[in-house]
């Protein structure tokens, strides 16, 4: 029962954004926005039923798109601040501060 409750509340949360967008962009009533969103979700669910189509799509997403997203996050996080982070008391001396690839960095100071 708890899993069902979690599924329903998560679904309500996911549908809130498109419902709000339909209301704001097109001036629709909430009831009409809910009907359109539910119809669109049901149509996608029916047409995506083919296991072959879903399998290929999920392979593309998991093999190509997710690693690119992780790479982009790493570049944005570490590439934008290669040295000290502004306003941070944490200093990292760069990759040379690592003894080897599996150990903890030795030159990280939290209280400079």
JSON list of C-alpha atoms in Angstrom, two decimals:
[
{"chain": "A", "resi": 1, "resn": "UNK", "atom": "CA", "xyz": [0.00, 0.00, 0.00]},
{"chain": "A", "resi": 2, "resn": "UNK", "atom": "CA", "xyz": [2.87, 2.38, 0.77]},
{"chain": "A", "resi": 3, "resn": "UNK", "atom": "CA", "xyz": [4.40, 1.78, -2.67]},
{"chain": "A", "resi": 4, "resn": "UNK", "atom": "CA", "xyz": [1.06, 2.57, -4.32]},
{"chain": "A", "resi": 5, "resn": "UNK", "atom": "CA", "xyz": [0.77, 5.77, -2.32]},
{"chain": "A", "resi": 6, "resn": "UNK", "atom": "CA", "xyz": [4.34, 6.74, -3.26]},
{"chain": "A", "resi": 7, "resn": "UNK", "atom": "CA", "xyz": [3.63, 6.05, -6.94]},
{"chain": "A", "resi": 8, "resn": "UNK", "atom": "CA", "xyz": [0.44, 8.12, -6.99]},
{"chain": "A", "resi": 9, "resn": "UNK", "atom": "CA", "xyz": [1.96, 11.09, -5.16]},
{"chain": "A", "resi": 10, "resn": "UNK", "atom": "CA", "xyz": [5.04, 11.02, -7.42]},
{"chain": "A", "resi": 11, "resn": "UNK", "atom": "CA", "xyz": [2.81, 10.93, -10.48]},
{"chain": "A", "resi": 12, "resn": "UNK", "atom": "CA", "xyz": [0.84, 13.90, -9.17]},
{"chain": "A", "resi": 13, "resn": "UNK", "atom": "CA", "xyz": [4.08, 15.81, -8.67]},
{"chain": "A", "resi": 14, "resn": "UNK", "atom": "CA", "xyz": [5.32, 14.98, -12.19]},
{"chain": "A", "resi": 15, "resn": "UNK", "atom": "CA", "xyz": [2.04, 16.03, -13.79]},
{"chain": "A", "resi": 16, "resn": "UNK", "atom": "CA", "xyz": [1.86, 19.33, -11.90]},
{"chain": "A", "resi": 17, "resn": "UNK", "atom": "CA", "xyz": [4.40, 21.07, -14.17]},
{"chain": "A", "resi": 18, "resn": "UNK", "atom": "CA", "xyz": [2.69, 20.41, -17.53]},
{"chain": "A", "resi": 19, "resn": "UNK", "atom": "CA", "xyz": [-0.70, 21.16, -16.00]},
{"chain": "A", "resi": 20, "resn": "UNK", "atom": "CA", "xyz": [0.55, 24.50, -14.66]},
{"chain": "A", "resi": 21, "resn": "UNK", "atom": "CA", "xyz": [2.21, 25.28, -17.99]},
{"chain": "A", "resi": 22, "resn": "UNK", "atom": "CA", "xyz": [-1.04, 24.66, -19.88]},
{"chain": "A", "resi": 23, "resn": "UNK", "atom": "CA", "xyz": [-2.89, 26.89, -17.46]},
{"chain": "A", "resi": 24, "resn": "UNK", "atom": "CA", "xyz": [-0.35, 29.71, -17.66]},
{"chain": "A", "resi": 25, "resn": "UNK", "atom": "CA", "xyz": [0.42, 29.61, -21.39]},
{"chain": "A", "resi": 26, "resn": "UNK", "atom": "CA", "xyz": [-3.04, 28.93, -22.81]},
{"chain": "A", "resi": 27, "resn": "UNK", "atom": "CA", "xyz": [-5.31, 30.21, -20.05]},
{"chain": "A", "resi": 28, "resn": "UNK", "atom": "CA", "xyz": [-7.03, 26.84, -19.65]},
{"chain": "A", "resi": 29, "resn": "UNK", "atom": "CA", "xyz": [-8.98, 25.84, -16.59]},
{"chain": "A", "resi": 30, "resn": "UNK", "atom": "CA", "xyz": [-7.34, 23.36, -14.26]},
{"chain": "A", "resi": 31, "resn": "UNK", "atom": "CA", "xyz": [-9.84, 20.64, -15.18]},
{"chain": "A", "resi": 32, "resn": "UNK", "atom": "CA", "xyz": [-9.16, 21.04, -18.93]},
{"chain": "A", "resi": 33, "resn": "UNK", "atom": "CA", "xyz": [-5.36, 21.10, -18.34]},
{"chain": "A", "resi": 34, "resn": "UNK", "atom": "CA", "xyz": [-5.63, 17.88, -16.30]},
{"chain": "A", "resi": 35, "resn": "UNK", "atom": "CA", "xyz": [-7.68, 16.19, -19.06]},
{"chain": "A", "resi": 36, "resn": "UNK", "atom": "CA", "xyz": [-5.19, 17.19, -21.78]},
{"chain": "A", "resi": 37, "resn": "UNK", "atom": "CA", "xyz": [-2.20, 16.07, -19.71]},
{"chain": "A", "resi": 38, "resn": "UNK", "atom": "CA", "xyz": [-3.85, 12.75, -18.81]},
{"chain": "A", "resi": 39, "resn": "UNK", "atom": "CA", "xyz": [-4.78, 12.14, -22.45]},
{"chain": "A", "resi": 40, "resn": "UNK", "atom": "CA", "xyz": [-1.23, 12.90, -23.61]},
{"chain": "A", "resi": 41, "resn": "UNK", "atom": "CA", "xyz": [0.26, 10.61, -20.96]},
{"chain": "A", "resi": 42, "resn": "UNK", "atom": "CA", "xyz": [-2.15, 7.79, -21.86]},
{"chain": "A", "resi": 43, "resn": "UNK", "atom": "CA", "xyz": [-1.39, 8.18, -25.58]},
{"chain": "A", "resi": 44, "resn": "UNK", "atom": "CA", "xyz": [2.35, 8.04, -24.98]},
{"chain": "A", "resi": 45, "resn": "UNK", "atom": "CA", "xyz": [1.88, 5.02, -22.72]},
{"chain": "A", "resi": 46, "resn": "UNK", "atom": "CA", "xyz": [-0.14, 3.15, -25.36]},
{"chain": "A", "resi": 47, "resn": "UNK", "atom": "CA", "xyz": [2.21, 3.90, -28.25]},
{"chain": "A", "resi": 48, "resn": "UNK", "atom": "CA", "xyz": [5.38, 3.17, -26.29]},
{"chain": "A", "resi": 49, "resn": "UNK", "atom": "CA", "xyz": [4.07, -0.29, -25.38]},
{"chain": "A", "resi": 50, "resn": "UNK", "atom": "CA", "xyz": [6.24, -1.97, -28.01]},
{"chain": "A", "resi": 51, "resn": "UNK", "atom": "CA", "xyz": [9.14, -3.48, -26.07]},
{"chain": "A", "resi": 52, "resn": "UNK", "atom": "CA", "xyz": [11.50, -3.19, -29.05]},
{"chain": "A", "resi": 53, "resn": "UNK", "atom": "CA", "xyz": [11.01, 0.55, -29.35]},
{"chain": "A", "resi": 54, "resn": "UNK", "atom": "CA", "xyz": [11.46, 1.10, -25.61]},
{"chain": "A", "resi": 55, "resn": "UNK", "atom": "CA", "xyz": [14.53, -1.13, -25.52]},
{"chain": "A", "resi": 56, "resn": "UNK", "atom": "CA", "xyz": [16.31, 0.78, -28.27]},
{"chain": "A", "resi": 57, "resn": "UNK", "atom": "CA", "xyz": [15.42, 4.14, -26.76]},
{"chain": "A", "resi": 58, "resn": "UNK", "atom": "CA", "xyz": [16.61, 3.12, -23.29]},
{"chain": "A", "resi": 59, "resn": "UNK", "atom": "CA", "xyz": [19.86, 1.77, -24.75]},
{"chain": "A", "resi": 60, "resn": "UNK", "atom": "CA", "xyz": [20.52, 5.09, -26.49]},
{"chain": "A", "resi": 61, "resn": "UNK", "atom": "CA", "xyz": [19.73, 7.05, -23.34]},
{"chain": "A", "resi": 62, "resn": "UNK", "atom": "CA", "xyz": [21.77, 4.89, -20.96]},
{"chain": "A", "resi": 63, "resn": "UNK", "atom": "CA", "xyz": [24.77, 4.35, -23.27]},
{"chain": "A", "resi": 64, "resn": "UNK", "atom": "CA", "xyz": [25.14, 7.80, -24.86]},
{"chain": "A", "resi": 65, "resn": "UNK", "atom": "CA", "xyz": [23.06, 10.51, -23.19]},
{"chain": "A", "resi": 66, "resn": "UNK", "atom": "CA", "xyz": [23.64, 9.78, -19.48]},
{"chain": "A", "resi": 67, "resn": "UNK", "atom": "CA", "xyz": [27.46, 9.62, -19.79]},
{"chain": "A", "resi": 68, "resn": "UNK", "atom": "CA", "xyz": [27.42, 12.89, -21.75]},
{"chain": "A", "resi": 69, "resn": "UNK", "atom": "CA", "xyz": [25.38, 14.46, -18.96]},
{"chain": "A", "resi": 70, "resn": "UNK", "atom": "CA", "xyz": [27.87, 13.21, -16.37]},
{"chain": "A", "resi": 71, "resn": "UNK", "atom": "CA", "xyz": [30.75, 14.56, -18.43]},
{"chain": "A", "resi": 72, "resn": "UNK", "atom": "CA", "xyz": [29.03, 17.93, -18.79]},
{"chain": "A", "resi": 73, "resn": "UNK", "atom": "CA", "xyz": [28.43, 18.06, -15.03]},
{"chain": "A", "resi": 74, "resn": "UNK", "atom": "CA", "xyz": [32.09, 17.26, -14.35]},
{"chain": "A", "resi": 75, "resn": "UNK", "atom": "CA", "xyz": [33.28, 19.94, -16.76]},
{"chain": "A", "resi": 76, "resn": "UNK", "atom": "CA", "xyz": [30.89, 22.50, -15.30]},
{"chain": "A", "resi": 77, "resn": "UNK", "atom": "CA", "xyz": [31.82, 21.67, -11.71]},
{"chain": "A", "resi": 78, "resn": "UNK", "atom": "CA", "xyz": [35.58, 21.15, -11.94]},
{"chain": "A", "resi": 79, "resn": "UNK", "atom": "CA", "xyz": [36.36, 23.09, -15.11]},
{"chain": "A", "resi": 80, "resn": "UNK", "atom": "CA", "xyz": [34.79, 26.33, -13.95]},
{"chain": "A", "resi": 81, "resn": "UNK", "atom": "CA", "xyz": [36.85, 26.44, -10.73]},
{"chain": "A", "resi": 82, "resn": "UNK", "atom": "CA", "xyz": [40.12, 24.60, -11.29]},
{"chain": "A", "resi": 83, "resn": "UNK", "atom": "CA", "xyz": [41.69, 26.10, -8.17]},
{"chain": "A", "resi": 84, "resn": "UNK", "atom": "CA", "xyz": [40.08, 27.35, -5.01]},
{"chain": "A", "resi": 85, "resn": "UNK", "atom": "CA", "xyz": [36.34, 27.84, -4.97]},
{"chain": "A", "resi": 86, "resn": "UNK", "atom": "CA", "xyz": [35.42, 31.50, -4.30]},
{"chain": "A", "resi": 87, "resn": "UNK", "atom": "CA", "xyz": [34.14, 32.04, -0.80]},
{"chain": "A", "resi": 88, "resn": "UNK", "atom": "CA", "xyz": [35.17, 28.54, 0.23]},
{"chain": "A", "resi": 89, "resn": "UNK", "atom": "CA", "xyz": [37.57, 27.58, 2.97]},
{"chain": "A", "resi": 90, "resn": "UNK", "atom": "CA", "xyz": [38.44, 24.39, 1.11]},
{"chain": "A", "resi": 91, "resn": "UNK", "atom": "CA", "xyz": [41.60, 24.40, -1.01]},
{"chain": "A", "resi": 92, "resn": "UNK", "atom": "CA", "xyz": [42.65, 21.68, -3.43]},
{"chain": "A", "resi": 93, "resn": "UNK", "atom": "CA", "xyz": [46.16, 21.76, -4.86]},
{"chain": "A", "resi": 94, "resn": "UNK", "atom": "CA", "xyz": [45.16, 20.02, -8.09]},
{"chain": "A", "resi": 95, "resn": "UNK", "atom": "CA", "xyz": [45.64, 16.51, -9.40]},
{"chain": "A", "resi": 96, "resn": "UNK", "atom": "CA", "xyz": [49.26, 16.39, -8.24]},
{"chain": "A", "resi": 97, "resn": "UNK", "atom": "CA", "xyz": [47.99, 16.34, -4.64]},
{"chain": "A", "resi": 98, "resn": "UNK", "atom": "CA", "xyz": [46.74, 12.78, -5.12]},
{"chain": "A", "resi": 99, "resn": "UNK", "atom": "CA", "xyz": [49.23, 10.10, -4.09]},
{"chain": "A", "resi": 100, "resn": "UNK", "atom": "CA", "xyz": [47.66, 7.59, -6.48]},
{"chain": "A", "resi": 101, "resn": "UNK", "atom": "CA", "xyz": [44.29, 7.09, -8.12]},
{"chain": "A", "resi": 102, "resn": "UNK", "atom": "CA", "xyz": [42.80, 5.13, -5.24]},
{"chain": "A", "resi": 103, "resn": "UNK", "atom": "CA", "xyz": [43.91, 7.07, -2.19]},
{"chain": "A", "resi": 104, "resn": "UNK", "atom": "CA", "xyz": [42.53, 10.16, -0.53]},
{"chain": "A", "resi": 105, "resn": "UNK", "atom": "CA", "xyz": [44.12, 13.50, -1.41]},
{"chain": "A", "resi": 106, "resn": "UNK", "atom": "CA", "xyz": [46.81, 14.50, 1.05]},
{"chain": "A", "resi": 107, "resn": "UNK", "atom": "CA", "xyz": [46.79, 18.30, 0.54]},
{"chain": "A", "resi": 108, "resn": "UNK", "atom": "CA", "xyz": [43.17, 19.20, 1.15]},
{"chain": "A", "resi": 109, "resn": "UNK", "atom": "CA", "xyz": [42.84, 21.80, 3.87]},
{"chain": "A", "resi": 110, "resn": "UNK", "atom": "CA", "xyz": [39.39, 22.75, 5.12]},
{"chain": "A", "resi": 111, "resn": "UNK", "atom": "CA", "xyz": [40.43, 25.53, 7.51]},
{"chain": "A", "resi": 112, "resn": "UNK", "atom": "CA", "xyz": [42.91, 27.81, 5.72]}
]
